[in-house]
């Protein structure tokens, strides 16, 4: 801030958006963004003159990133929209703080603060909204959404994280009316917003409102928001498990949804693994049955499937937690014999080798993975 003010004078730079909002409500601040009346090239020079690192991350849109003590600060010139197409905006730079505020999405995000901590609220409602847990669009909701249809998802995401009570009625009506415009959005933008929403401490009200407004059906037509999600929220905050509760336990459907949303491979594999394992998983399993399932499906898949079963039967959650601890802690062993062991017993390589190894593995699993006696068991299978 001192570097910018040295170049542009007092009040040329203010903290903006989430860092101000979170500071006001006592929430952790992760990213610090700054707005300035300086033009991007002036910002760049000011940062370098102060001995800081400057990265031209978005010069065309007015953004330069300053790096101080290894922490990035995005610094963006005040802007006004010239034209929008529902995804991208053509902007012009301005020195009018009110114009910059008018193009932002929600009143709680149109808050500014100077280096002394004085807060500026151009809409006149942002501070009150932050205190009350209201997520309200700046100006006309439909206009804000038509500028960028991702704001539909951002509305529900911000409500999940910062909202209280019931979502704003005018915002919901606008989301419902314009939901089809979300088809213009990239899958990556949609999936990122969805997963961040699901990671909120309690996304249930936001998800129910999304479903009622037709937004959930637009982005994830396979999904059903209901009791399973309700129960999953009580179990923990893992957004992947919460997403599992919205989808059927069908590997084909899960993989198709993952591909359409372009979910990360790790998320796709967890969803598919749980769908494959789920039919074999129950909350009345014995310890040997849990170990057998972990061996066949993997510990992560079994644990995720157990979370699904616990969501289905909350009254048996105690049993599920015990099985979950076993599934997560048991080290999956490797098959203790192989083709070479059979060769030493005189078995020629070929189909018979595969049949004998499969028979051995089935017995080894049924006997709960004994640690020794493998040669004797294999010899019994080989004997005519």
Short mmCIF file of C-alpha atoms in Angstrom, two decimals:
data_model
loop_
_atom_site.label_atom_id
_atom_site.label_comp_id
_atom_site.label_asym_id
_atom_site.label_seq_id
_atom_site.Cartn_x
_atom_site.Cartn_y
_atom_site.Cartn_z
CA UNK A 1 0.00 0.00 0.00
CA UNK A 2 2.86 2.35 0.79
CA UNK A 3 4.43 1.62 -2.60
CA UNK A 4 1.21 2.46 -4.42
CA UNK A 5 0.56 5.61 -2.41
CA UNK A 6 4.12 6.77 -3.08
CA UNK A 7 3.26 6.75 -6.78
CA UNK A 8 -0.38 7.87 -6.71
CA UNK A 9 -0.85 9.83 -3.53
CA UNK A 10 -3.22 9.23 -0.60
CA UNK A 11 -6.38 7.24 -1.29
CA UNK A 12 -5.09 5.80 -4.57
CA UNK A 13 -5.29 2.26 -3.22
CA UNK A 14 -7.73 0.32 -1.03
CA UNK A 15 -8.13 -3.26 0.06
CA UNK A 16 -11.21 -4.70 -1.61
CA UNK A 17 -13.67 -7.58 -1.56
CA UNK A 18 -13.26 -10.76 0.43
CA UNK A 19 -10.42 -9.63 2.67
CA UNK A 20 -12.49 -6.65 3.87
CA UNK A 21 -15.66 -8.73 4.22
CA UNK A 22 -13.91 -11.46 6.20
CA UNK A 23 -12.09 -8.97 8.42
CA UNK A 24 -15.44 -7.38 9.31
CA UNK A 25 -17.06 -10.68 10.28
CA UNK A 26 -14.00 -12.19 11.95
CA UNK A 27 -13.46 -14.91 9.36
CA UNK A 28 -9.99 -16.01 8.20
CA UNK A 29 -8.51 -13.99 5.35
CA UNK A 30 -6.81 -16.09 2.70
CA UNK A 31 -6.29 -13.74 -0.26
CA UNK A 32 -5.65 -10.01 -0.12
CA UNK A 33 -6.82 -8.01 -3.15
CA UNK A 34 -6.19 -4.33 -3.70
CA UNK A 35 -7.96 -1.83 -5.97
CA UNK A 36 -6.18 1.24 -7.24
CA UNK A 37 -6.71 4.33 -9.36
CA UNK A 38 -3.26 3.75 -10.88
CA UNK A 39 -3.15 2.34 -14.40
CA UNK A 40 -1.58 -1.12 -14.72
CA UNK A 41 1.75 0.16 -16.04
CA UNK A 42 1.89 2.69 -13.21
CA UNK A 43 1.15 -0.06 -10.70
CA UNK A 44 3.95 -2.18 -12.18
CA UNK A 45 6.46 0.65 -11.92
CA UNK A 46 5.41 1.50 -8.37
CA UNK A 47 5.82 -2.08 -7.19
CA UNK A 48 9.26 -2.43 -8.77
CA UNK A 49 10.38 0.95 -7.45
CA UNK A 50 9.65 -0.29 -3.93
CA UNK A 51 11.86 -3.34 -4.50
CA UNK A 52 8.96 -5.78 -4.68
CA UNK A 53 8.36 -8.41 -7.35
CA UNK A 54 5.73 -7.52 -9.98
CA UNK A 55 3.99 -10.18 -12.08
CA UNK A 56 1.78 -9.03 -15.02
CA UNK A 57 -0.95 -11.61 -14.36
CA UNK A 58 -3.77 -9.78 -16.15
CA UNK A 59 -2.57 -6.51 -17.61
CA UNK A 60 -5.38 -6.38 -20.20
CA UNK A 61 -7.93 -6.46 -17.38
CA UNK A 62 -5.90 -4.17 -15.15
CA UNK A 63 -4.32 -6.70 -12.79
CA UNK A 64 -0.72 -6.82 -11.60
CA UNK A 65 0.34 -9.20 -8.84
CA UNK A 66 2.80 -7.91 -6.26
CA UNK A 67 4.78 -10.43 -4.24
CA UNK A 68 5.95 -9.38 -0.80
CA UNK A 69 7.55 -11.85 1.60
CA UNK A 70 6.40 -14.67 -0.70
CA UNK A 71 2.74 -13.61 -0.41
CA UNK A 72 0.90 -12.52 -3.57
CA UNK A 73 -1.34 -9.44 -3.64
CA UNK A 74 -3.53 -8.93 -6.71
CA UNK A 75 -3.71 -5.21 -7.52
CA UNK A 76 -6.35 -4.19 -10.05
CA UNK A 77 -7.09 -0.80 -11.57
CA UNK A 78 -10.63 0.50 -10.98
CA UNK A 79 -12.85 -0.62 -13.85
CA UNK A 80 -16.22 -0.20 -15.46
CA UNK A 81 -17.81 -2.64 -17.90
CA UNK A 82 -18.07 -1.53 -21.50
CA UNK A 83 -19.73 -4.74 -22.73
CA UNK A 84 -20.36 -8.26 -21.47
CA UNK A 85 -21.43 -11.52 -23.08
CA UNK A 86 -22.38 -13.58 -20.06
CA UNK A 87 -18.88 -14.93 -19.61
CA UNK A 88 -16.29 -12.22 -20.30
CA UNK A 89 -16.35 -8.46 -20.01
CA UNK A 90 -14.70 -5.71 -22.00
CA UNK A 91 -13.61 -3.14 -19.44
CA UNK A 92 -12.42 0.44 -19.35
CA UNK A 93 -10.32 1.85 -16.55
CA UNK A 94 -11.73 4.55 -14.29
CA UNK A 95 -10.77 6.52 -11.21
CA UNK A 96 -14.33 6.42 -9.82
CA UNK A 97 -14.68 4.10 -6.82
CA UNK A 98 -18.49 4.03 -7.17
CA UNK A 99 -18.21 2.86 -10.79
CA UNK A 100 -15.89 0.07 -9.71
CA UNK A 101 -18.28 -0.98 -6.96
CA UNK A 102 -21.25 -0.96 -9.34
CA UNK A 103 -19.73 -3.72 -11.53
CA UNK A 104 -19.11 -6.11 -8.62
CA UNK A 105 -21.35 -9.07 -7.90
CA UNK A 106 -22.60 -8.75 -4.30
CA UNK A 107 -22.81 -5.86 -1.89
CA UNK A 108 -20.66 -7.73 0.66
CA UNK A 109 -17.93 -7.93 -1.98
CA UNK A 110 -18.15 -4.23 -2.88
CA UNK A 111 -16.41 -3.13 0.31
CA UNK A 112 -13.11 -1.25 0.44
CA UNK A 113 -10.69 -0.35 3.23
CA UNK A 114 -7.65 1.88 3.30
CA UNK A 115 -4.35 1.15 4.97
CA UNK A 116 -5.59 2.70 8.22
CA UNK A 117 -8.55 0.33 8.39
CA UNK A 118 -11.27 2.81 7.41
CA UNK A 119 -14.02 0.94 5.57
CA UNK A 120 -15.80 2.35 2.53
CA UNK A 121 -19.22 1.03 1.53
CA UNK A 122 -20.26 2.56 -1.82
CA UNK A 123 -23.55 0.63 -2.04
CA UNK A 124 -24.51 1.70 1.47
CA UNK A 125 -25.56 -1.86 2.37
CA UNK A 126 -22.42 -4.02 2.27
CA UNK A 127 -21.45 -3.62 5.92
CA UNK A 128 -25.01 -4.36 7.08
CA UNK A 129 -25.21 -7.37 4.75
CA UNK A 130 -21.96 -8.79 6.13
CA UNK A 131 -23.20 -8.45 9.71
CA UNK A 132 -26.60 -9.98 8.91
CA UNK A 133 -25.37 -12.80 6.67
CA UNK A 134 -27.18 -11.47 3.59
CA UNK A 135 -25.93 -12.17 0.07
CA UNK A 136 -27.54 -9.54 -2.17
CA UNK A 137 -26.57 -8.58 -5.70
CA UNK A 138 -25.30 -5.08 -6.41
CA UNK A 139 -28.16 -3.35 -8.22
CA UNK A 140 -30.48 -5.44 -10.39
CA UNK A 141 -29.84 -9.21 -9.94
CA UNK A 142 -30.74 -10.14 -13.51
CA UNK A 143 -28.39 -7.52 -14.91
CA UNK A 144 -25.52 -8.75 -12.74
CA UNK A 145 -26.15 -12.37 -13.79
CA UNK A 146 -26.39 -11.56 -17.49
CA UNK A 147 -22.94 -9.98 -17.21
CA UNK A 148 -21.53 -13.31 -16.03
CA UNK A 149 -23.70 -16.40 -15.58
CA UNK A 150 -21.18 -17.88 -13.16
CA UNK A 151 -22.65 -15.44 -10.66
CA UNK A 152 -25.57 -17.81 -10.25
CA UNK A 153 -23.28 -20.40 -8.72
CA UNK A 154 -21.33 -17.75 -6.86
CA UNK A 155 -24.57 -16.62 -5.23
CA UNK A 156 -25.18 -20.08 -3.76
CA UNK A 157 -21.51 -20.57 -2.91
CA UNK A 158 -21.31 -17.29 -0.99
CA UNK A 159 -24.59 -18.02 0.76
CA UNK A 160 -23.26 -21.44 1.84
CA UNK A 161 -20.16 -19.85 3.35
CA UNK A 162 -21.42 -16.51 4.66
CA UNK A 163 -25.22 -16.51 4.53
CA UNK A 164 -27.73 -16.93 7.32
CA UNK A 165 -31.48 -17.38 7.32
CA UNK A 166 -33.19 -17.66 3.94
CA UNK A 167 -31.53 -16.71 0.64
CA UNK A 168 -32.47 -13.35 -0.87
CA UNK A 169 -35.78 -13.76 -2.72
CA UNK A 170 -34.92 -11.40 -5.59
CA UNK A 171 -31.62 -13.17 -6.16
CA UNK A 172 -33.33 -16.57 -6.18
CA UNK A 173 -35.93 -15.38 -8.65
CA UNK A 174 -33.22 -14.07 -10.98
CA UNK A 175 -31.23 -17.31 -10.74
CA UNK A 176 -34.35 -19.32 -11.53
CA UNK A 177 -35.23 -17.13 -14.50
CA UNK A 178 -31.74 -17.16 -16.03
CA UNK A 179 -30.56 -20.67 -15.19
CA UNK A 180 -30.33 -21.73 -18.85
CA UNK A 181 -27.56 -19.19 -19.39
CA UNK A 182 -25.24 -21.38 -17.35
CA UNK A 183 -24.83 -23.62 -20.40
CA UNK A 184 -22.32 -21.00 -21.66
CA UNK A 185 -19.96 -21.64 -18.77
CA UNK A 186 -16.90 -23.88 -18.93
CA UNK A 187 -17.06 -27.15 -17.02
CA UNK A 188 -13.97 -26.21 -15.02
CA UNK A 189 -15.54 -23.00 -13.72
CA UNK A 190 -18.74 -24.83 -12.77
CA UNK A 191 -17.01 -27.73 -11.00
CA UNK A 192 -14.71 -25.40 -9.04
CA UNK A 193 -17.68 -23.42 -7.73
CA UNK A 194 -19.64 -26.58 -6.92
CA UNK A 195 -16.81 -28.20 -4.98
CA UNK A 196 -16.08 -24.98 -3.07
CA UNK A 197 -19.77 -24.72 -2.18
CA UNK A 198 -19.82 -28.32 -0.96
CA UNK A 199 -16.78 -27.63 1.22
CA UNK A 200 -18.68 -25.01 3.25
CA UNK A 201 -19.28 -25.89 6.91
CA UNK A 202 -22.98 -26.42 6.23
CA UNK A 203 -24.13 -26.18 2.60
CA UNK A 204 -27.56 -27.74 3.13
CA UNK A 205 -29.71 -24.61 2.84
CA UNK A 206 -27.76 -23.43 -0.19
CA UNK A 207 -28.02 -26.82 -1.91
CA UNK A 208 -31.75 -27.06 -1.22
CA UNK A 209 -32.23 -23.58 -2.70
CA UNK A 210 -30.11 -24.57 -5.74
CA UNK A 211 -32.32 -27.59 -6.30
CA UNK A 212 -35.52 -25.57 -5.93
CA UNK A 213 -34.29 -22.94 -8.40
CA UNK A 214 -33.39 -25.55 -11.01
CA UNK A 215 -29.68 -24.74 -10.81
CA UNK A 216 -28.61 -28.14 -9.50
CA UNK A 217 -30.47 -29.90 -12.32
CA UNK A 218 -28.75 -27.62 -14.83
CA UNK A 219 -25.20 -28.44 -13.72
CA UNK A 220 -25.69 -31.97 -12.35
CA UNK A 221 -28.88 -33.55 -13.71
CA UNK A 222 -28.03 -36.87 -12.05
CA UNK A 223 -28.12 -35.28 -8.60
CA UNK A 224 -30.75 -35.53 -5.93
CA UNK A 225 -30.36 -33.18 -2.95
CA UNK A 226 -32.03 -34.73 0.05
CA UNK A 227 -31.58 -36.83 3.20
CA UNK A 228 -28.23 -38.36 2.24
CA UNK A 229 -26.58 -34.95 1.93
CA UNK A 230 -28.24 -33.88 5.16
CA UNK A 231 -26.67 -36.84 6.98
CA UNK A 232 -23.29 -36.49 5.25
CA UNK A 233 -22.95 -32.92 6.49
CA UNK A 234 -23.28 -34.24 10.04
CA UNK A 235 -20.40 -36.67 9.41
CA UNK A 236 -17.74 -34.25 8.21
CA UNK A 237 -16.71 -31.61 5.70
CA UNK A 238 -15.21 -33.67 2.86
CA UNK A 239 -16.77 -32.17 -0.31
CA UNK A 240 -16.14 -35.35 -2.33
CA UNK A 241 -18.16 -37.46 0.09
CA UNK A 242 -20.92 -34.85 -0.01
CA UNK A 243 -20.90 -35.01 -3.81
CA UNK A 244 -21.15 -38.82 -3.62
CA UNK A 245 -24.39 -38.51 -1.67
CA UNK A 246 -25.89 -36.51 -4.54
CA UNK A 247 -25.09 -39.18 -7.15
CA UNK A 248 -26.35 -42.74 -7.66
CA UNK A 249 -23.98 -45.61 -6.87
CA UNK A 250 -23.56 -46.40 -10.54
CA UNK A 251 -20.02 -46.33 -11.92
CA UNK A 252 -21.13 -45.53 -15.45
CA UNK A 253 -23.24 -42.55 -14.38
CA UNK A 254 -20.57 -41.31 -12.00
CA UNK A 255 -17.84 -41.44 -14.63
CA UNK A 256 -20.05 -39.68 -17.16
CA UNK A 257 -20.83 -36.88 -14.70
CA UNK A 258 -17.14 -36.57 -13.75
CA UNK A 259 -16.14 -36.30 -17.40
CA UNK A 260 -18.79 -33.71 -18.16
CA UNK A 261 -17.74 -31.56 -15.20
CA UNK A 262 -14.06 -32.25 -15.91
CA UNK A 263 -13.46 -33.09 -12.28
CA UNK A 264 -9.88 -33.75 -11.19
CA UNK A 265 -8.77 -37.34 -11.76
CA UNK A 266 -8.47 -37.91 -8.01
CA UNK A 267 -12.09 -36.86 -7.46
CA UNK A 268 -13.32 -38.90 -10.44
CA UNK A 269 -11.51 -42.00 -9.16
CA UNK A 270 -12.91 -41.61 -5.66
CA UNK A 271 -16.47 -41.27 -6.96
CA UNK A 272 -16.09 -44.29 -9.25
CA UNK A 273 -14.33 -46.37 -6.60
CA UNK A 274 -17.10 -45.78 -4.07
CA UNK A 275 -19.76 -46.62 -6.67
CA UNK A 276 -18.06 -49.94 -7.44
CA UNK A 277 -17.51 -50.86 -3.80
CA UNK A 278 -20.87 -49.73 -2.42
CA UNK A 279 -22.93 -52.85 -3.29
CA UNK A 280 -20.53 -54.99 -1.24
CA UNK A 281 -20.44 -52.68 1.79
CA UNK A 282 -22.76 -52.78 4.80
CA UNK A 283 -22.69 -51.59 8.38
CA UNK A 284 -23.08 -55.11 9.80
CA UNK A 285 -19.89 -56.42 8.18
CA UNK A 286 -17.49 -58.48 10.26
CA UNK A 287 -13.88 -57.42 10.57
CA UNK A 288 -12.71 -60.13 8.13
CA UNK A 289 -15.33 -58.94 5.64
CA UNK A 290 -14.04 -55.37 5.94
CA UNK A 291 -10.49 -56.55 5.32
CA UNK A 292 -11.62 -58.58 2.33
CA UNK A 293 -13.39 -55.53 0.91
CA UNK A 294 -10.30 -53.36 1.43
CA UNK A 295 -8.20 -55.96 -0.37
CA UNK A 296 -10.59 -56.10 -3.33
CA UNK A 297 -11.58 -52.43 -3.65
CA UNK A 298 -8.94 -50.44 -1.75
CA UNK A 299 -9.16 -48.68 1.59
CA UNK A 300 -10.25 -45.32 0.18
CA UNK A 301 -13.15 -46.82 -1.77
CA UNK A 302 -14.34 -48.87 1.22
CA UNK A 303 -14.11 -45.87 3.54
CA UNK A 304 -16.09 -43.70 1.12
CA UNK A 305 -18.72 -46.43 0.67
CA UNK A 306 -19.02 -46.73 4.45
CA UNK A 307 -19.70 -42.98 4.62
CA UNK A 308 -22.53 -43.47 2.14
CA UNK A 309 -24.01 -46.29 4.24
CA UNK A 310 -23.72 -44.16 7.38
CA UNK A 311 -25.58 -41.35 5.59
CA UNK A 312 -28.32 -43.84 4.67
CA UNK A 313 -28.56 -45.18 8.24
CA UNK A 314 -27.52 -42.45 10.70
CA UNK A 315 -28.73 -44.57 13.64
CA UNK A 316 -25.95 -47.07 12.88
CA UNK A 317 -23.24 -44.44 12.56
CA UNK A 318 -21.44 -45.84 15.62
CA UNK A 319 -20.98 -49.21 13.91
CA UNK A 320 -19.91 -47.44 10.75
CA UNK A 321 -17.24 -45.40 12.52
CA UNK A 322 -15.69 -48.58 13.96
CA UNK A 323 -15.60 -50.24 10.53
CA UNK A 324 -14.28 -47.00 9.04
CA UNK A 325 -11.37 -46.93 11.47
CA UNK A 326 -10.50 -50.50 10.48
CA UNK A 327 -10.76 -49.81 6.76
CA UNK A 328 -8.51 -46.75 7.02
CA UNK A 329 -5.90 -48.35 9.28
CA UNK A 330 -5.53 -51.88 7.86
CA UNK A 331 -2.51 -52.16 5.51
CA UNK A 332 -3.60 -53.98 2.37
CA UNK A 333 -1.21 -56.93 1.89
CA UNK A 334 0.22 -58.05 -1.42
CA UNK A 335 -0.50 -61.47 -2.85
CA UNK A 336 2.09 -63.69 -1.09
CA UNK A 337 2.66 -66.20 -3.96
CA UNK A 338 3.13 -65.99 -7.69
CA UNK A 339 3.93 -67.85 -10.86
CA UNK A 340 7.47 -68.69 -9.76
CA UNK A 341 6.16 -70.54 -6.70
CA UNK A 342 3.95 -72.65 -8.94
CA UNK A 343 6.85 -73.30 -11.33
CA UNK A 344 8.88 -74.69 -8.43
CA UNK A 345 6.02 -77.13 -7.86
CA UNK A 346 6.19 -78.28 -11.47
CA UNK A 347 3.31 -76.26 -12.94
CA UNK A 348 4.02 -75.14 -16.49
CA UNK A 349 3.26 -71.50 -17.35
CA UNK A 350 -0.17 -71.14 -18.92
CA UNK A 351 -3.88 -70.94 -18.08
CA UNK A 352 -3.48 -73.40 -15.22
CA UNK A 353 -1.16 -70.97 -13.46
CA UNK A 354 -3.84 -68.28 -13.46
CA UNK A 355 -6.52 -70.69 -12.25
CA UNK A 356 -4.39 -71.95 -9.34
CA UNK A 357 -3.34 -68.46 -8.27
CA UNK A 358 -6.97 -67.31 -8.30
CA UNK A 359 -7.99 -70.34 -6.22
CA UNK A 360 -5.19 -69.63 -3.75
CA UNK A 361 -6.15 -65.97 -3.49
CA UNK A 362 -9.80 -66.81 -2.82
CA UNK A 363 -8.84 -69.19 0.01
CA UNK A 364 -6.31 -66.73 1.41
CA UNK A 365 -8.97 -64.01 1.56
CA UNK A 366 -11.55 -66.41 3.06
CA UNK A 367 -9.01 -67.37 5.78
CA UNK A 368 -8.53 -63.66 6.63
CA UNK A 369 -5.07 -63.23 5.10
CA UNK A 370 -2.88 -65.59 7.17
CA UNK A 371 0.74 -64.46 7.30
CA UNK A 372 2.35 -67.88 6.84
CA UNK A 373 1.71 -71.41 5.53
CA UNK A 374 1.51 -70.20 1.93
CA UNK A 375 3.70 -72.92 0.41
CA UNK A 376 1.62 -75.66 2.03
CA UNK A 377 -1.66 -74.18 0.82
CA UNK A 378 -0.34 -73.81 -2.69
CA UNK A 379 0.96 -77.38 -2.69
CA UNK A 380 -2.47 -78.69 -1.69
CA UNK A 381 -4.01 -76.93 -4.70
CA UNK A 382 -1.41 -78.38 -7.08
CA UNK A 383 -1.73 -82.00 -5.95
CA UNK A 384 -3.84 -84.14 -8.28
#
